[in-house]
C-alpha cells in the first residue's frame, strides 16, 4: 500500500469511478488527524450513496463537500467550508479528478459540447486551484521541510494519454472524443504553467493518466479496474518530488510523451 502521508486531502468528483475508489483506498491508510474532503456536486443524490455510506463509516476522516466544478460559486462555497474545517492547517493534496467526455470528431462535435467539456475539464480545475491555493500555500509554509511532495503541498490534475500529441494518433480513430482530448491537452498546459508559477512556493503540480479504466467514463471494455488504477496512482503520487514538477505520468510511474 502507498505511504501517503498527506494530512489533508481534497478530491473532486469523489462520488463514483476513480474518485470514489481513491477515497476508499485512502481511508485504509492510517494517518493521524487525516481529513479527506470528498467533493461531489450532488451529495444527496442517488449517485452519491456509496460515498455517503463511506463517510458515515469514517465520520472523522471523510468529509462530504458539495462542489460542482462547472459552477464558480459552488467552488467558492466549497472553499469556504473546507477552509473552516482546515482551521490553521493547510491543504496538502488537491486532486482535480472530476471530468466529463462527449462523443464526436471535429465536424460532429457541437459548440455546446465543446463549452460544456471545457467548462468542466479546464475551467473546473482552473477555478478550483485558484480558490484552494491559499490553503496549499499554508500547508507549504507550515511543512518546515525543503523540497516538494504530496505530503507537503501538491496539485494532481487527472489527465489522459488521449491528451498526448505523440500517442493520440493510435487511439483517436477508435475513441472519438474530440472535445475531451482538446480539453485535457489544455489541462496539461495548465499543469506545466502552474508548475512554473508555483515552483518558488514549493507547491508541486503534475498531470496523471489513470490508465484506461472500467468506469462509466472508461466503459466496460477498458483494460484495468479501478482498484489497480488507484493503487498505481497513489503509489506514483506518494513518490513525487520536485523532480516531477510539471510532469506528465501514468499510473505505473512512466513519464508520457507530450
Ligand atoms: P466517471 O464518469 O466514472 O466519474 C466522473 C466523476 O466526475 C463523477 O464523480 C462525476 O460526478 C464527476 N463530475 C462530472 N462533472 C462534474 C462537475 N461538474 N462537478 C463535480 N463533479 C463532476 O469517470 P472516471 O472516474 O473514469 O474519471 C475520473 C477522471 O479520470 C476524469 O477526469 C477522467 O477524464 C479521467 N480519466 C479516466 C479514464 C478512464 O479510462 N476511466 C482514462 C483517462 C482519464 P456525477 O456523478 O455528479 O456526474
CSV table of N, CA and C and ligand atoms in Angstrom, one decimal, residues 12-19 39-42 47-48 67-71 96-100 120-121 158-161 180 184 208-219 222, ligand 1:
chain,number,residue,atom,x,y,z
A,12,UNK,N,-12.0,16.0,-6.1
A,12,UNK,CA,-13.2,16.4,-6.8
A,12,UNK,C,-13.8,15.2,-7.5
A,13,UNK,N,-15.1,15.2,-7.7
A,13,UNK,CA,-15.8,14.0,-8.4
A,13,UNK,C,-15.5,12.7,-7.6
A,14,UNK,N,-15.8,12.8,-6.3
A,14,UNK,CA,-15.4,11.7,-5.4
A,14,UNK,C,-16.6,10.7,-5.2
A,15,UNK,N,-17.7,10.9,-5.9
A,15,UNK,CA,-18.9,10.0,-5.6
A,15,UNK,C,-18.9,8.8,-6.4
A,16,UNK,N,-18.2,8.7,-7.5
A,16,UNK,CA,-18.2,7.4,-8.2
A,16,UNK,C,-16.9,7.3,-9.0
A,17,UNK,N,-16.7,6.1,-9.7
A,17,UNK,CA,-15.5,5.9,-10.5
A,17,UNK,C,-14.2,6.1,-9.7
A,18,UNK,N,-13.2,6.7,-10.4
A,18,UNK,CA,-11.9,6.7,-9.8
A,18,UNK,C,-11.8,7.6,-8.5
A,19,UNK,N,-12.6,8.6,-8.5
A,19,UNK,CA,-12.6,9.5,-7.3
A,19,UNK,C,-13.1,8.7,-6.0
A,39,UNK,N,-15.4,15.6,-2.5
A,39,UNK,CA,-16.3,16.6,-3.1
A,39,UNK,C,-17.1,15.9,-4.2
A,40,UNK,N,-18.4,16.3,-4.2
A,40,UNK,CA,-19.3,15.9,-5.3
A,40,UNK,C,-20.4,16.9,-5.5
A,41,UNK,N,-21.0,16.9,-6.7
A,41,UNK,CA,-21.9,18.0,-7.0
A,41,UNK,C,-23.3,17.8,-6.4
A,42,UNK,N,-23.6,16.6,-6.1
A,42,UNK,CA,-24.9,16.3,-5.5
A,42,UNK,C,-24.9,15.2,-4.4
A,47,UNK,N,-26.6,9.0,-7.0
A,47,UNK,CA,-25.2,8.7,-7.4
A,47,UNK,C,-24.1,8.9,-6.4
A,48,UNK,N,-24.6,9.4,-5.2
A,48,UNK,CA,-23.6,9.7,-4.1
A,48,UNK,C,-23.8,8.7,-3.0
A,67,UNK,N,-19.6,20.3,-4.2
A,67,UNK,CA,-18.7,21.1,-5.1
A,67,UNK,C,-19.0,20.7,-6.6
A,68,UNK,N,-19.6,21.6,-7.3
A,68,UNK,CA,-19.8,21.5,-8.8
A,68,UNK,C,-18.7,22.2,-9.5
A,69,UNK,N,-17.8,21.5,-10.1
A,69,UNK,CA,-16.6,22.2,-10.7
A,69,UNK,C,-17.0,23.0,-11.9
A,70,UNK,N,-18.2,22.9,-12.4
A,70,UNK,CA,-18.6,23.7,-13.5
A,70,UNK,C,-19.3,25.0,-13.1
A,71,UNK,N,-19.3,25.2,-11.7
A,71,UNK,CA,-20.0,26.4,-11.2
A,71,UNK,C,-19.1,27.1,-10.2
A,96,UNK,N,-7.6,17.1,-8.8
A,96,UNK,CA,-8.6,17.5,-9.7
A,96,UNK,C,-9.0,16.3,-10.6
A,97,UNK,N,-10.0,15.6,-10.1
A,97,UNK,CA,-10.4,14.3,-10.7
A,97,UNK,C,-11.6,14.4,-11.6
A,98,UNK,N,-12.6,15.3,-11.1
A,98,UNK,CA,-13.9,15.4,-11.9
A,98,UNK,C,-13.7,15.6,-13.3
A,99,UNK,N,-14.4,14.9,-14.2
A,99,UNK,CA,-14.2,15.1,-15.6
A,99,UNK,C,-15.4,14.5,-16.4
A,100,UNK,N,-15.6,15.1,-17.6
A,100,UNK,CA,-16.6,14.5,-18.5
A,100,UNK,C,-16.1,14.4,-19.9
A,120,UNK,N,-16.1,22.0,-17.6
A,120,UNK,CA,-15.8,21.0,-16.5
A,120,UNK,C,-14.3,20.7,-16.4
A,121,UNK,N,-13.7,20.4,-17.6
A,121,UNK,CA,-12.3,19.8,-17.6
A,121,UNK,C,-11.2,20.8,-17.5
A,158,UNK,N,-5.9,15.1,-13.0
A,158,UNK,CA,-6.1,13.8,-13.6
A,158,UNK,C,-6.3,14.0,-15.1
A,159,UNK,N,-5.4,13.6,-15.9
A,159,UNK,CA,-5.3,13.8,-17.3
A,159,UNK,C,-5.6,12.5,-18.1
A,160,UNK,N,-5.1,12.4,-19.2
A,160,UNK,CA,-5.3,11.2,-20.0
A,160,UNK,C,-4.2,11.1,-21.1
A,161,UNK,N,-3.9,9.9,-21.5
A,161,UNK,CA,-3.0,9.7,-22.6
A,161,UNK,C,-3.5,10.3,-23.9
A,180,UNK,N,-13.0,16.2,-25.5
A,180,UNK,CA,-12.3,15.7,-24.4
A,180,UNK,C,-10.8,15.8,-24.5
A,184,UNK,N,-8.3,18.1,-22.3
A,184,UNK,CA,-7.2,17.5,-21.4
A,184,UNK,C,-5.8,18.0,-21.9
A,208,UNK,N,-1.6,13.4,-14.3
A,208,UNK,CA,-1.5,11.9,-14.1
A,208,UNK,C,-2.6,11.2,-14.9
A,209,UNK,N,-2.2,10.2,-15.7
A,209,UNK,CA,-3.1,9.4,-16.5
A,209,UNK,C,-3.4,8.1,-15.8
A,210,UNK,N,-4.7,7.9,-15.5
A,210,UNK,CA,-5.0,6.7,-14.6
A,210,UNK,C,-5.0,5.4,-15.3
A,211,UNK,N,-4.7,5.3,-16.6
A,211,UNK,CA,-4.8,4.1,-17.4
A,211,UNK,C,-6.2,4.1,-18.0
A,212,UNK,N,-6.5,3.1,-18.9
A,212,UNK,CA,-7.9,3.0,-19.4
A,212,UNK,C,-8.6,2.1,-18.4
A,213,UNK,N,-9.6,2.7,-17.7
A,213,UNK,CA,-10.2,2.1,-16.6
A,213,UNK,C,-11.7,1.9,-16.7
A,214,UNK,N,-12.1,0.7,-16.2
A,214,UNK,CA,-13.5,0.4,-16.2
A,214,UNK,C,-14.3,1.2,-15.2
A,215,UNK,N,-14.8,2.3,-15.8
A,215,UNK,CA,-15.7,3.2,-15.0
A,215,UNK,C,-16.8,3.6,-16.0
A,216,UNK,N,-17.8,4.5,-15.6
A,216,UNK,CA,-18.8,4.9,-16.5
A,216,UNK,C,-18.1,5.6,-17.7
A,217,UNK,N,-17.1,6.4,-17.4
A,217,UNK,CA,-16.4,7.1,-18.5
A,217,UNK,C,-15.6,6.2,-19.4
A,218,UNK,N,-14.8,5.3,-18.7
A,218,UNK,CA,-13.9,4.4,-19.5
A,218,UNK,C,-14.6,3.3,-20.2
A,219,UNK,N,-15.8,2.9,-19.7
A,219,UNK,CA,-16.5,1.8,-20.3
A,219,UNK,C,-16.1,0.4,-19.8
A,222,UNK,N,-12.8,-1.5,-20.8
A,222,UNK,CA,-11.5,-0.9,-20.5
A,222,UNK,C,-10.5,-1.9,-20.0
B,1,LIG,P1,-16.7,8.7,-14.1
B,1,LIG,O1,-17.6,9.1,-15.2
B,1,LIG,O2,-16.9,7.3,-13.5
B,1,LIG,O3,-16.8,9.7,-12.9
B,1,LIG,C1,-16.7,11.1,-13.2
B,1,LIG,C2,-16.8,11.8,-11.9
B,1,LIG,O4,-16.7,13.2,-12.2
B,1,LIG,C3,-18.1,11.6,-11.2
B,1,LIG,O5,-17.9,11.6,-9.8
B,1,LIG,C4,-18.9,12.8,-11.6
B,1,LIG,O6,-19.9,13.2,-10.7
B,1,LIG,C5,-17.8,13.9,-11.6
B,1,LIG,N1,-18.2,15.1,-12.3
B,1,LIG,C6,-18.5,15.3,-13.6
B,1,LIG,N2,-18.9,16.6,-13.7
B,1,LIG,C7,-18.8,17.2,-12.6
B,1,LIG,C8,-19.0,18.5,-12.1
B,1,LIG,N3,-19.4,19.5,-12.9
B,1,LIG,N4,-18.7,18.8,-10.8
B,1,LIG,C9,-18.3,17.8,-9.9
B,1,LIG,N5,-18.1,16.6,-10.3
B,1,LIG,C10,-18.3,16.3,-11.6
B,1,LIG,O7,-15.2,8.9,-14.7
B,1,LIG,P2,-13.8,8.4,-14.2
B,1,LIG,O8,-13.9,8.1,-12.7
B,1,LIG,O9,-13.4,7.4,-15.1
B,1,LIG,O10,-13.0,9.7,-14.4
B,1,LIG,C11,-12.3,10.4,-13.4
B,1,LIG,C12,-11.2,11.2,-14.1
B,1,LIG,O11,-10.3,10.3,-14.8
B,1,LIG,C13,-11.7,12.1,-15.2
B,1,LIG,O12,-11.0,13.4,-15.2
B,1,LIG,C14,-11.3,11.4,-16.5
B,1,LIG,O13,-11.2,12.3,-17.6
B,1,LIG,C15,-10.0,10.7,-16.1
B,1,LIG,N6,-9.7,9.6,-16.9
B,1,LIG,C16,-10.4,8.4,-16.9
B,1,LIG,C17,-10.1,7.4,-17.7
B,1,LIG,C18,-10.8,6.1,-17.8
B,1,LIG,O14,-10.5,5.2,-18.6
B,1,LIG,N7,-11.9,5.9,-16.9
B,1,LIG,C19,-8.9,7.5,-18.6
B,1,LIG,C20,-8.2,8.7,-18.6
B,1,LIG,C21,-8.6,9.7,-17.7
B,1,LIG,P3,-21.5,13.0,-11.1
B,1,LIG,O15,-21.9,11.6,-10.5
B,1,LIG,O16,-22.2,14.1,-10.3
B,1,LIG,O17,-21.7,13.0,-12.5
